[in-house]
CSV table of C-alpha atoms and ligand atoms in Angstrom, one decimal:
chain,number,residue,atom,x,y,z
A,1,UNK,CA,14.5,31.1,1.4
A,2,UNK,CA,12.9,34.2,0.7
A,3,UNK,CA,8.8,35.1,2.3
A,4,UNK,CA,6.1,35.9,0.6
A,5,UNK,CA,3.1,35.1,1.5
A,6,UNK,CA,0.9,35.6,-1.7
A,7,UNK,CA,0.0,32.1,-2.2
A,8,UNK,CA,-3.7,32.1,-1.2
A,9,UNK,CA,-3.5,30.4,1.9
A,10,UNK,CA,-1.6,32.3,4.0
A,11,UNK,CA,1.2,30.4,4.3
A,12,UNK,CA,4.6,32.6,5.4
A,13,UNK,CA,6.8,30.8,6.9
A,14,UNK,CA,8.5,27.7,6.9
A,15,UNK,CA,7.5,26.6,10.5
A,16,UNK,CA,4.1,27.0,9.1
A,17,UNK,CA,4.4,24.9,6.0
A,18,UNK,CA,5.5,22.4,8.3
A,19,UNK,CA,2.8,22.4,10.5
A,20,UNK,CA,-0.1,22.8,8.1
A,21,UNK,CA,1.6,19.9,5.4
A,22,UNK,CA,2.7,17.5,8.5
A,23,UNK,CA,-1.7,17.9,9.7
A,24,UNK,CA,-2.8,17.2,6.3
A,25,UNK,CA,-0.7,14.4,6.3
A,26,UNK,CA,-1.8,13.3,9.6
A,27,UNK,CA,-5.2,13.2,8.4
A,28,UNK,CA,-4.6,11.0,5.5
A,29,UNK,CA,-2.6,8.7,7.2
A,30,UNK,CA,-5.6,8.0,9.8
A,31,UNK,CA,-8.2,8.0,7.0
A,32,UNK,CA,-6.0,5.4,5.2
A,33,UNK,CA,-6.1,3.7,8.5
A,34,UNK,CA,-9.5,3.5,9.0
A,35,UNK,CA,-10.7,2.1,5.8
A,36,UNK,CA,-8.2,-0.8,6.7
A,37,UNK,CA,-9.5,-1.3,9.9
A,38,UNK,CA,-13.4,-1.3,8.3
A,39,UNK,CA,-12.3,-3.2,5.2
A,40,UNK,CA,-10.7,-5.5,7.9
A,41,UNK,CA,-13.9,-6.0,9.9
A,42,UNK,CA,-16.5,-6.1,6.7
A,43,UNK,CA,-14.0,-8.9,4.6
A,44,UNK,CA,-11.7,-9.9,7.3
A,45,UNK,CA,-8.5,-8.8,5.1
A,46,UNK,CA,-6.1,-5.9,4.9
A,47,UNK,CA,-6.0,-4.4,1.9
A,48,UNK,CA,-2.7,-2.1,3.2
A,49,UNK,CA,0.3,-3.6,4.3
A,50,UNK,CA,2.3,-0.5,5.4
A,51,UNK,CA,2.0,2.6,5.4
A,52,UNK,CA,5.0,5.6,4.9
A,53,UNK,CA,4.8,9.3,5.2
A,54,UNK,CA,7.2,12.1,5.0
A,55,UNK,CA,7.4,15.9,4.7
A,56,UNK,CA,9.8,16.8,1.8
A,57,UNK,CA,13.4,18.2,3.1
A,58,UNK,CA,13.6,21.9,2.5
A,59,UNK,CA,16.7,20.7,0.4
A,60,UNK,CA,14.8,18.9,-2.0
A,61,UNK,CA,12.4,21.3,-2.5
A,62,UNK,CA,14.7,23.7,-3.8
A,63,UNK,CA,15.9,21.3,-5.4
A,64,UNK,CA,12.6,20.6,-7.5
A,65,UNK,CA,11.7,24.3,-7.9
A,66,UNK,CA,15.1,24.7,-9.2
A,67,UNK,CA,14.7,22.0,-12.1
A,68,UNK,CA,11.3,23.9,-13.1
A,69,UNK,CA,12.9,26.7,-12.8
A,70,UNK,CA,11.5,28.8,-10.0
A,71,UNK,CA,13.0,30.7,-7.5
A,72,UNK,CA,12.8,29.7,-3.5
A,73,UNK,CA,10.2,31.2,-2.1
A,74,UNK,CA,7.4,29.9,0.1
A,75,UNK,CA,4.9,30.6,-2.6
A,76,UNK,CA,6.1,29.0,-4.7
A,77,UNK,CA,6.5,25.9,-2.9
A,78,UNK,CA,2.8,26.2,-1.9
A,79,UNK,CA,1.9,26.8,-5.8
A,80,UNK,CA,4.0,24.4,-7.7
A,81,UNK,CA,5.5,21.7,-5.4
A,82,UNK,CA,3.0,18.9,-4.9
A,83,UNK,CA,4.3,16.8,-2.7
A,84,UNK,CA,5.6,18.4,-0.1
A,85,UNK,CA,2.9,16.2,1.7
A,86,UNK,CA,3.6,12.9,0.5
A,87,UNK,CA,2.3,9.2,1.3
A,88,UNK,CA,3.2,6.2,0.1
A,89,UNK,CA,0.9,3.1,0.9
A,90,UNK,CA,1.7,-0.2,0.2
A,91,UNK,CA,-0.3,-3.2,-0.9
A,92,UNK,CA,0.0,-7.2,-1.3
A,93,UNK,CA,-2.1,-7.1,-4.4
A,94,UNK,CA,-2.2,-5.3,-7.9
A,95,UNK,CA,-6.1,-5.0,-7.3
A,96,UNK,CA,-6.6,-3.5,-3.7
A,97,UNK,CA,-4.0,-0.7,-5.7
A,98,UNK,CA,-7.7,0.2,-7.6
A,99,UNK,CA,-9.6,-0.6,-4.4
A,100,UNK,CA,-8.2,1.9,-2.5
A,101,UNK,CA,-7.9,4.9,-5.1
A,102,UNK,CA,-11.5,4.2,-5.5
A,103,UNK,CA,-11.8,5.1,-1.5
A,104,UNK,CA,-10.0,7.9,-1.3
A,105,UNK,CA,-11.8,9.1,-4.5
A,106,UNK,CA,-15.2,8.7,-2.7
A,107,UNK,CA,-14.5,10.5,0.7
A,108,UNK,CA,-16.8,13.6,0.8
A,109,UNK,CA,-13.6,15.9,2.5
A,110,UNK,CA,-10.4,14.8,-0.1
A,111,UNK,CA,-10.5,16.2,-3.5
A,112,UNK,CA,-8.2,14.5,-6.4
A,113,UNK,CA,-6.4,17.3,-8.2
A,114,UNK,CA,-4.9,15.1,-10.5
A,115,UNK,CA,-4.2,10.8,-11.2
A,116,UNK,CA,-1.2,9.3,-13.0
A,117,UNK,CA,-1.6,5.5,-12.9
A,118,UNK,CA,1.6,4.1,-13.9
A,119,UNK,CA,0.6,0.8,-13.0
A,120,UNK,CA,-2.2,0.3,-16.3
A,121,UNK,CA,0.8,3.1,-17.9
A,122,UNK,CA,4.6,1.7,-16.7
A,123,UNK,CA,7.1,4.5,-17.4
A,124,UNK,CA,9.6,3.0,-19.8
A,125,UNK,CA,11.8,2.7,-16.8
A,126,UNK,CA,10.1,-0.2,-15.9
A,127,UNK,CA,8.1,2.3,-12.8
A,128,UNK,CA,5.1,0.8,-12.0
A,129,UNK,CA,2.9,3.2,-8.9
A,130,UNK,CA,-0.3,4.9,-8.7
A,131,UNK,CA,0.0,8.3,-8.0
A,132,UNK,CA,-3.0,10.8,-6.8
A,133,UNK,CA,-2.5,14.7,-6.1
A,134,UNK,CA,-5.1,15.3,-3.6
A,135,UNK,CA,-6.0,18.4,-1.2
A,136,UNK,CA,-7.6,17.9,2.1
A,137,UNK,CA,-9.0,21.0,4.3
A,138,UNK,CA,-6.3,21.6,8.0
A,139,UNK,CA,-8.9,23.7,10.2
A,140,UNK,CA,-6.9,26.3,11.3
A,141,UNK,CA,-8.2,28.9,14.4
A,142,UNK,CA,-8.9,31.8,11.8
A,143,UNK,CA,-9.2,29.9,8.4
A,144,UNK,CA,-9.1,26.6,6.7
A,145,UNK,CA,-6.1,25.5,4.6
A,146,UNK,CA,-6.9,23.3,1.4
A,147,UNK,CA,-3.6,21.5,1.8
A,148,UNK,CA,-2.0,19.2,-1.4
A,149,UNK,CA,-1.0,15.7,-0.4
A,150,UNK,CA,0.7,13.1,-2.6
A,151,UNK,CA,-0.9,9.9,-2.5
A,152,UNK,CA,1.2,6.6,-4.1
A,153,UNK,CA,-0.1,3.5,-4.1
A,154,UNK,CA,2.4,0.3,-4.9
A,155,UNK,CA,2.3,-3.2,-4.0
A,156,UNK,CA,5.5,-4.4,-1.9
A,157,UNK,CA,7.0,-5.9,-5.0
A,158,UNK,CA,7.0,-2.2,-6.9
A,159,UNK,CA,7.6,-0.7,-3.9
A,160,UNK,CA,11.3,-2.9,-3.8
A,161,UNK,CA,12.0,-2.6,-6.9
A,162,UNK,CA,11.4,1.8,-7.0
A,163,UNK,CA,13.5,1.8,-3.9
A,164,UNK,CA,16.7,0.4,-5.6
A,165,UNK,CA,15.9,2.4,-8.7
A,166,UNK,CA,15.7,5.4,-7.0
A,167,UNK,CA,18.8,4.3,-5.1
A,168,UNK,CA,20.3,3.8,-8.5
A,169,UNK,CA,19.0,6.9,-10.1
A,170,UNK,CA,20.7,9.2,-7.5
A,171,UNK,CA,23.6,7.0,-7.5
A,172,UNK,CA,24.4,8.0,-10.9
A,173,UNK,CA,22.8,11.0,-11.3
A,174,UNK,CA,20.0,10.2,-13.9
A,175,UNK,CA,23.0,8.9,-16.0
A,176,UNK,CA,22.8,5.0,-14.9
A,177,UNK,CA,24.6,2.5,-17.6
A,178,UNK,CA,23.2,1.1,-20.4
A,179,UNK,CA,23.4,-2.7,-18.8
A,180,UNK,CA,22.1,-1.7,-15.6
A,181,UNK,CA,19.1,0.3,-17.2
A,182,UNK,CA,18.1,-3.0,-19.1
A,183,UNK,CA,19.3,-5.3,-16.1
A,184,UNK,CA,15.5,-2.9,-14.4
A,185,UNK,CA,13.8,-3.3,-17.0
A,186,UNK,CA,14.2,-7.0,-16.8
A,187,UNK,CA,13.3,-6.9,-13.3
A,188,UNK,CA,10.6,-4.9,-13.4
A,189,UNK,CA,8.8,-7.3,-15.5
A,190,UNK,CA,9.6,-10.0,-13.1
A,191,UNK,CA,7.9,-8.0,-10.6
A,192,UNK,CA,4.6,-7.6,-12.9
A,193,UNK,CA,4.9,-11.2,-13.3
A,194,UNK,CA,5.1,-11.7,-9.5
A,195,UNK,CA,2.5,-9.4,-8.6
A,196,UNK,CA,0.3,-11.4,-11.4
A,197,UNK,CA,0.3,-14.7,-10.3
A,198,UNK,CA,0.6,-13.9,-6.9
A,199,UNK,CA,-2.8,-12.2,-7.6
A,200,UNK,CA,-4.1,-15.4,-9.3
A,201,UNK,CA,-2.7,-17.6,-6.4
A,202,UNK,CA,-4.7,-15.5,-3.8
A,203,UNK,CA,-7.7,-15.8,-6.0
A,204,UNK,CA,-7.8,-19.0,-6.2
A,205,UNK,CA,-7.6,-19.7,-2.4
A,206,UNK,CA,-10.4,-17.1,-2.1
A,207,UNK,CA,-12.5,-19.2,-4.2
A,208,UNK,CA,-11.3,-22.7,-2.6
A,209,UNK,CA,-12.5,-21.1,1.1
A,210,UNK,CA,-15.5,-19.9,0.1
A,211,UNK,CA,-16.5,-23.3,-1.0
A,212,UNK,CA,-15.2,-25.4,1.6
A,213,UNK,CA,-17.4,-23.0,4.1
A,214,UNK,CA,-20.5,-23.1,1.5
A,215,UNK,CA,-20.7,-26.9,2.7
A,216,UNK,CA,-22.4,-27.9,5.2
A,217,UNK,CA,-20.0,-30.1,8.0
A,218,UNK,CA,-21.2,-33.4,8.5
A,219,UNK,CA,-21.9,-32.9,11.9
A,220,UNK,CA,-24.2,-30.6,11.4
A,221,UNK,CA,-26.7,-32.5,10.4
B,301,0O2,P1,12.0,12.3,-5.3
B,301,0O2,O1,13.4,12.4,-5.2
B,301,0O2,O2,11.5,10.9,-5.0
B,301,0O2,O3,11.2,13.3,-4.4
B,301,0O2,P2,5.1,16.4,-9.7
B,301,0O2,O4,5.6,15.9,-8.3
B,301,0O2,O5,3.8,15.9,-10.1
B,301,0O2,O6,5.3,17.9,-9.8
B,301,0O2,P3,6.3,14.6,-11.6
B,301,0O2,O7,7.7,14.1,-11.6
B,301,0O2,O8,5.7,14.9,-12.9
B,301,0O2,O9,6.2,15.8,-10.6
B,301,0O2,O10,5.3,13.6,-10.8
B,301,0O2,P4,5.3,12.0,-10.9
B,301,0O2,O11,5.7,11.4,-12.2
B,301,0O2,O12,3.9,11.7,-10.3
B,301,0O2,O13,6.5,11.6,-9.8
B,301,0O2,C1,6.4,11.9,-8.5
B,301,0O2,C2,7.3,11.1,-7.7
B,301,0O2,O14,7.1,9.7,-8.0
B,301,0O2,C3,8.8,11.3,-7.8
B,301,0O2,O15,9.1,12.4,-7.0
B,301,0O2,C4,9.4,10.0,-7.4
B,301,0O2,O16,9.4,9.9,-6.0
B,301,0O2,C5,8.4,9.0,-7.9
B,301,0O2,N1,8.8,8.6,-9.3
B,301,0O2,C6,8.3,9.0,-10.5
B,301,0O2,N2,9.0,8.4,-11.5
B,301,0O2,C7,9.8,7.5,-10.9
B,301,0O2,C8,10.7,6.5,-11.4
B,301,0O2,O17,10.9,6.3,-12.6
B,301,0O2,N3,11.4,5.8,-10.5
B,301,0O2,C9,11.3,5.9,-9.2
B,301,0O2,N4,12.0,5.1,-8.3
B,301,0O2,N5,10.5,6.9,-8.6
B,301,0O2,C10,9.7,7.6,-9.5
B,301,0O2,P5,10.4,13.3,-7.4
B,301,0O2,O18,10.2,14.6,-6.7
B,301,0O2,O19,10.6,13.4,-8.9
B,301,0O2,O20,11.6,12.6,-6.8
């Protein structure tokens, strides 16, 4: 991969891409982390399941800037690869998806670049995720580093379902059959139906507890 360090932040090599994208992504990761723990301690309930996070191979980088058609060079990763940084967290519930895009929109240090929300958009795939481009400052000794993150947000039933379709996609290089094609479709409206009334089940409990503790116990009296 060739150097050249023209991309505005000084990046040069690719020891250093690796230790400014793996910070950035270290600081998302405990942000994320946080706002559980707080959401946990204001409303007693998790709002993230699990979270992943990875640094894109050097492999598949190349591979990307070769699809859009630009050569290997570390600027060009810096410029036009956005998720060389990427994290994937993953939720019980179609609405804590909103919830926490909301958070990260709101925290003073994280600025959304861009927002695709295949979840209110499904790709005709059946792809259901929302995705956020965001940059967060790495505070080097000499200077600081806006640094791109890629944010995707799924509930575990998406997150299953893009897992075997991304297995599937690779498998047969974009080129999948016909039947299997509409075989996850098909499943991927079982999942939105899943996801739905799994929503509506959890509401409805929500609602049951906060009556049963809105009366007052007999012995209390
Ligand atoms: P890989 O192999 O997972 O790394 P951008 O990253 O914004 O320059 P793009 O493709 O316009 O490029 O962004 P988009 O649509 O937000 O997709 C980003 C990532 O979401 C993809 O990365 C996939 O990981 C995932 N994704 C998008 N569409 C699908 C889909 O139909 N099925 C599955 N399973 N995953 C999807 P990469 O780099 O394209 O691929």
């Amino acid at each position: 991969m060739e150097l050249n360090a023209n991309n505005g932040e000084g990046i040069d090599s690719w020891k250093e891409v690796t230790l400014i994208y793996s910070a950035a992504l270290r600081q998302v990761e405990t942000k994320m982390q946080i706002l559980n723990d707080e959401f946990q301690h204001v409303h007693q309930y998790n709002p993230i399941e699990h979270i992943k996070a990875r640094i894109k191979t050097p492999e598949s980088i190349v591979k990307k800037l070769k699809r859009s058609g630009y050569e290997s060079t570390i600027d060009n990763m810096v410029k036009y690869v956005n998720d060389i940084a990427g994290i994937r967290i993953i939720c019980s519930f179609t609405s804590d998806i909103f919830r926490i895009a909301t958070m990260i929109g709101e925290q003073r240090d994280i600025k959304v670049i861009t927002v695709k929300d295949y979840i209110t958009f499904p790709k005709t795939s059946g792809y259901k995720s929302y995705h956020m481009i965001v940059t967060v400052p790495v505070y080097l000794s000499d200077r600081t580093v806006e640094t791109k993150v890629e944010i995707q947000i799924r509930t575990v039933a998406m997150d299953f379902w893009a897992s075997l379709e991304h297995k599937i996609h690779y498998k047969f290089e974009g080129d999948a059959p016909e039947h299997i094609r509409s075989e996850l479709v098909e499943c991927a409206k079982l999942v939105s139906d899943l996801d739905a009334r799994m929503l509506s089940l959890n509401n409805e409990i929500s609602e049951l507890s906060q009556v049963r503790d809105e009366i007052p116990a007999a012995d209390s009296k």
